[in-house]
PDB file of C-alpha atoms in Angstrom:
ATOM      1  CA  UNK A  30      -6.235  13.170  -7.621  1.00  0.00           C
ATOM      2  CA  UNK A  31      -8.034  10.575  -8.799  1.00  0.00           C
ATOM      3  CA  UNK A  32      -9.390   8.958 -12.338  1.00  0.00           C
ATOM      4  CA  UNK A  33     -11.402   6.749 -13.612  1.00  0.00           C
ATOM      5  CA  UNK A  34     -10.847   5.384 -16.939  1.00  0.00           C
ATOM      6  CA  UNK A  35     -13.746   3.159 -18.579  1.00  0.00           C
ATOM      7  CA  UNK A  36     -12.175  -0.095 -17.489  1.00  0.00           C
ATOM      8  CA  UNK A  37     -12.556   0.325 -13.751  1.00  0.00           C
ATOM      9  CA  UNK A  38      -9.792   0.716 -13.205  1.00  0.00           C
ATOM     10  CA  UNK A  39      -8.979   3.925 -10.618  1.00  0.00           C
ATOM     11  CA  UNK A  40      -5.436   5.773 -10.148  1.00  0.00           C
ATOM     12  CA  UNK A  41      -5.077   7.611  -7.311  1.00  0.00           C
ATOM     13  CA  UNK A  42      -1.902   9.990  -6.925  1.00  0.00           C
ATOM     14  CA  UNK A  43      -1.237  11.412  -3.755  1.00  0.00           C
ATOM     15  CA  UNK A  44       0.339  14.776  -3.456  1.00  0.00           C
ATOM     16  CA  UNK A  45       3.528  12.773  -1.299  1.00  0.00           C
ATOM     17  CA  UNK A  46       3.941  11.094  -4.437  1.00  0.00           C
ATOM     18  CA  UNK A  47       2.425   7.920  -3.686  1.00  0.00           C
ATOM     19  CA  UNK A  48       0.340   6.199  -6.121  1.00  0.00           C
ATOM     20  CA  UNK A  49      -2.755   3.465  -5.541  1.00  0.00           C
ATOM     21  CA  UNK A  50      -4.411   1.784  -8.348  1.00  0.00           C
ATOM     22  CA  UNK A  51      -7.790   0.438  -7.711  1.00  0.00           C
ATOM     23  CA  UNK A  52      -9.510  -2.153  -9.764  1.00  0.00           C
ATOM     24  CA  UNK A  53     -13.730  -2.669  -9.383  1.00  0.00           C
ATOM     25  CA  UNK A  54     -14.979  -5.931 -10.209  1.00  0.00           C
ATOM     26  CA  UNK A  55     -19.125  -4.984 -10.442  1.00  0.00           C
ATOM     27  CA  UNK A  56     -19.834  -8.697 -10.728  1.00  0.00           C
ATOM     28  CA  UNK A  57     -18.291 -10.031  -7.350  1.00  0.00           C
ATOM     29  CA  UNK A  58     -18.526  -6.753  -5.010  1.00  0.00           C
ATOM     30  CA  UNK A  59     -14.925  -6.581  -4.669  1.00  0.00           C
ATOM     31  CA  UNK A  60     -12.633  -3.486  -4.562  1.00  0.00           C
ATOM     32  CA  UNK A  61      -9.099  -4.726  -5.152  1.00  0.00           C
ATOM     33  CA  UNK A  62      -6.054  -2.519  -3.922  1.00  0.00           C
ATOM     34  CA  UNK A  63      -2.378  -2.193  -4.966  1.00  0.00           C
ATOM     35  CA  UNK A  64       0.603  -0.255  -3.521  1.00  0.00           C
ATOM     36  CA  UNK A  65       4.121  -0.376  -3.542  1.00  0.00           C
ATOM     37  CA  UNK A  66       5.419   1.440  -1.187  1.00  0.00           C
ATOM     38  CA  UNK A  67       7.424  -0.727   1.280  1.00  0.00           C
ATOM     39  CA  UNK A  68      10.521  -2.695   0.690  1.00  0.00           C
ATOM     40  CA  UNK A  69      10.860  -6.130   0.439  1.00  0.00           C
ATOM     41  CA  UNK A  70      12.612  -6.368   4.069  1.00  0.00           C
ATOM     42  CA  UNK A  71      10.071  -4.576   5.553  1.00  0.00           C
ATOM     43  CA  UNK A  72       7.393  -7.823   4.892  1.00  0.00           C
ATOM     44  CA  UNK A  73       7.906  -8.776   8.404  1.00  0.00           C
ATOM     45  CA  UNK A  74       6.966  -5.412  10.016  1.00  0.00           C
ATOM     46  CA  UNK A  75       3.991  -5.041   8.115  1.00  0.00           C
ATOM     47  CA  UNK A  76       2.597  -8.318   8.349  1.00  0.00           C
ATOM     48  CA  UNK A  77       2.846  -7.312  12.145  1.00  0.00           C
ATOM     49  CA  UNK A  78       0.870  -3.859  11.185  1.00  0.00           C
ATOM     50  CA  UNK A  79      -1.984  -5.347   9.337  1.00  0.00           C
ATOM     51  CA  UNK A  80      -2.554  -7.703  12.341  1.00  0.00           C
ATOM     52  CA  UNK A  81      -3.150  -4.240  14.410  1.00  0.00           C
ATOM     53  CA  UNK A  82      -6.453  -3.678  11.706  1.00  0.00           C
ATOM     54  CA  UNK A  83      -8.191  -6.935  12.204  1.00  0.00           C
ATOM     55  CA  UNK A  84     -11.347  -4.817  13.629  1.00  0.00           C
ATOM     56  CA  UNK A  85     -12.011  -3.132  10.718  1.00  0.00           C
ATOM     57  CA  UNK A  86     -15.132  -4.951   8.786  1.00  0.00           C
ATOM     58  CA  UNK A  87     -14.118  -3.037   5.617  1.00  0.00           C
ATOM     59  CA  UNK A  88     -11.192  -5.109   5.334  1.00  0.00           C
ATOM     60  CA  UNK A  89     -11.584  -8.904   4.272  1.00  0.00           C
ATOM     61  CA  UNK A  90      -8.344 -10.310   3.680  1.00  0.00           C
ATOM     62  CA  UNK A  91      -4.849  -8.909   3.080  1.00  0.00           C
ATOM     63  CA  UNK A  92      -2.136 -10.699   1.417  1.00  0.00           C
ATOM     64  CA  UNK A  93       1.456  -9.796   0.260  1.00  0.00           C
ATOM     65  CA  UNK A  94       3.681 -10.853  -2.604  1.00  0.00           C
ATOM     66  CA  UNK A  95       6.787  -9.726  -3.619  1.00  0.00           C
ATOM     67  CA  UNK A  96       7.062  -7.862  -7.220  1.00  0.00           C
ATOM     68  CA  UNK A  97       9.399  -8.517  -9.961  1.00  0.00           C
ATOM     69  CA  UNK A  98      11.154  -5.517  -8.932  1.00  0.00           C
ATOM     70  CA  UNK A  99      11.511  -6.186  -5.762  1.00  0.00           C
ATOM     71  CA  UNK A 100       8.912  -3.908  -3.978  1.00  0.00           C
ATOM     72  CA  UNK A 101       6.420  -5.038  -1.513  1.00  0.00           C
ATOM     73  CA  UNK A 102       2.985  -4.439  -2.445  1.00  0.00           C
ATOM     74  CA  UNK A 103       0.166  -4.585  -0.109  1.00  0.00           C
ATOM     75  CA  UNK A 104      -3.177  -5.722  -1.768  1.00  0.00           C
ATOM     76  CA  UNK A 105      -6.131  -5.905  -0.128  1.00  0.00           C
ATOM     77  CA  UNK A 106      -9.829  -7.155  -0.972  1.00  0.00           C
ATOM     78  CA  UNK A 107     -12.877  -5.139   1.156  1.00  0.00           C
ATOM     79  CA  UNK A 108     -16.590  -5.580   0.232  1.00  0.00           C
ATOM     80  CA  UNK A 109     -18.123  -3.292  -1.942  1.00  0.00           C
ATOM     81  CA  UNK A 110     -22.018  -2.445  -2.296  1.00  0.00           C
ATOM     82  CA  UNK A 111     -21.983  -0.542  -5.422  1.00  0.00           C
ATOM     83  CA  UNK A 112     -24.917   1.707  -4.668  1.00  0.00           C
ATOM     84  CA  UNK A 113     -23.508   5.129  -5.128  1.00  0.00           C
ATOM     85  CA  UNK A 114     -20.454   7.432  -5.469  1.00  0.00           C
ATOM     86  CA  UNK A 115     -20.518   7.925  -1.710  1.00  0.00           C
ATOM     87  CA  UNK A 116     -20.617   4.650  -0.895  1.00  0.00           C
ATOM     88  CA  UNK A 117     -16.885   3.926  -3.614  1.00  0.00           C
ATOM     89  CA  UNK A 118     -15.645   7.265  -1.904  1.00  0.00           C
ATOM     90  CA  UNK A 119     -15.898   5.822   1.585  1.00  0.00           C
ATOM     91  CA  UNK A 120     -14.627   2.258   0.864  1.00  0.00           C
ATOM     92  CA  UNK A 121     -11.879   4.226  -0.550  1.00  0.00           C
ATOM     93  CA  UNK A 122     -10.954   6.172   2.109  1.00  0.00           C
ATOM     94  CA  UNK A 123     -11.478   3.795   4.774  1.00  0.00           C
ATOM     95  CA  UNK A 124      -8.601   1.708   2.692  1.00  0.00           C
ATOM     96  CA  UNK A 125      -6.379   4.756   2.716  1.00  0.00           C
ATOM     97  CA  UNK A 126      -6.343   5.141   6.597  1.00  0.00           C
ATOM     98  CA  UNK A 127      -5.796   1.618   6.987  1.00  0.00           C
ATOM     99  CA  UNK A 128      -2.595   2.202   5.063  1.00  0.00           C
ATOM    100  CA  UNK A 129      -1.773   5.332   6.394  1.00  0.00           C
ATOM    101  CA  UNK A 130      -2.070   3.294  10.246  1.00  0.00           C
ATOM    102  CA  UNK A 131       0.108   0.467   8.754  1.00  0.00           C
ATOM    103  CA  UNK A 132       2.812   3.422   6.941  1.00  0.00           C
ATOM    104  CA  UNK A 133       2.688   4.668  10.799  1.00  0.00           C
ATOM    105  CA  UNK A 134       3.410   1.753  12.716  1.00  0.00           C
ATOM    106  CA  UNK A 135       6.007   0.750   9.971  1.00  0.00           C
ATOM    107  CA  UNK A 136       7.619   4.096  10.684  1.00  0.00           C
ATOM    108  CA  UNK A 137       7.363   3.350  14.581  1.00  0.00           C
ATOM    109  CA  UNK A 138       8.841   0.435  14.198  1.00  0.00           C
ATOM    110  CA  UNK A 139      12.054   1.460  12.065  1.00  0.00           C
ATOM    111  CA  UNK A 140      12.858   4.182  14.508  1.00  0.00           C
ATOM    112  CA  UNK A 141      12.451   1.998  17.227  1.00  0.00           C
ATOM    113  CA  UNK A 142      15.186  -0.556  15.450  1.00  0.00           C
ATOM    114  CA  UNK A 143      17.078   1.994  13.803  1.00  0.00           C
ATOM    115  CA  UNK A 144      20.991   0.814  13.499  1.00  0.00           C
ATOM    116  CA  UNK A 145      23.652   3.054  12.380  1.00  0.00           C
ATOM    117  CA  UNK A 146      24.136   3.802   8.604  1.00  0.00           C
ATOM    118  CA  UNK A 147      26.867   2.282   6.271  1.00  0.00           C
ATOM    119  CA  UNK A 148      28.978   5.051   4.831  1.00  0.00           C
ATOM    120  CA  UNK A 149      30.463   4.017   1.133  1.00  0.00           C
ATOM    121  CA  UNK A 150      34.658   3.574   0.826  1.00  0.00           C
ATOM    122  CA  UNK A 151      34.212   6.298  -1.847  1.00  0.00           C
ATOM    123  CA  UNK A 152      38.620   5.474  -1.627  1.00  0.00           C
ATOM    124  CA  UNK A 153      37.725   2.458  -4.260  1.00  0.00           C
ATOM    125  CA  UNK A 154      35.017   4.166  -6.100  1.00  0.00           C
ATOM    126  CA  UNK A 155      36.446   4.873 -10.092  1.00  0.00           C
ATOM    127  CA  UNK A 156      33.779   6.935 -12.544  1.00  0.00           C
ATOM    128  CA  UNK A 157      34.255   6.057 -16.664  1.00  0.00           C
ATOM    129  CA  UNK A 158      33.562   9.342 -18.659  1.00  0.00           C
TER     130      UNK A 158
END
């Protein structure tokens, strides 16, 4: 689903839950895209991932930062002719499958490296009522 308030500004929910918002700037031709759906140890591996998209023209530069809450975002900056709704819908989709590549190879990439899981000493856990 996606909206568009007045500002620009687009929210996309997916039906997995994941959210995108997507700001238009009209005067520089520039479609800029935030996510946070990876975890901050996971910069590495997708810094790795995005590397694998360098063909794709749509894509100008990627960057990453780290959020106050900890979450990796992925934002991204792609050229944007704004000449009709097709054109938006495309640059907009062509983004998504460049994510859903990099959520793929990040998934490849954990299995690949998976150790085993911690199990809690629930023995020292205490719960206040």
């Amino acid at each position: 689903m996606t909206t568009q308030p007045d500002n620009g500004l687009f929210l996309i929910e997916e039906a997995n839950g994941s959210r995108w918002s997507v700001e238009l700037n009209e005067s520089s031709d520039l479609v800029y895209i935030s996510t946070s759906l990876f975890l901050a140890e996971d910069k590495n591996t997708l810094k790795a991932a995005l590397e694998l998209n360098q063909n794709v023209e749509l894509l100008r530069g990627a960057f990453l930062g780290l959020s106050q809450s900890g979450d990796l975002q992925l934002n991204a900056q792609a050229t944007l002719q704004f000449t009709d709704d097709l054109a938006l819908e495309n640059t907009l989709v062509n983004l998504m499958q460049i994510r859903e590549q990099v959520c793929a190879r990040l998934s490849e990439m954990k299995s690949t490296q998976s150790s085993p899981a911690v199990q809690p000493d629930w023995s020292t856990t205490s719960i206040r009522l």
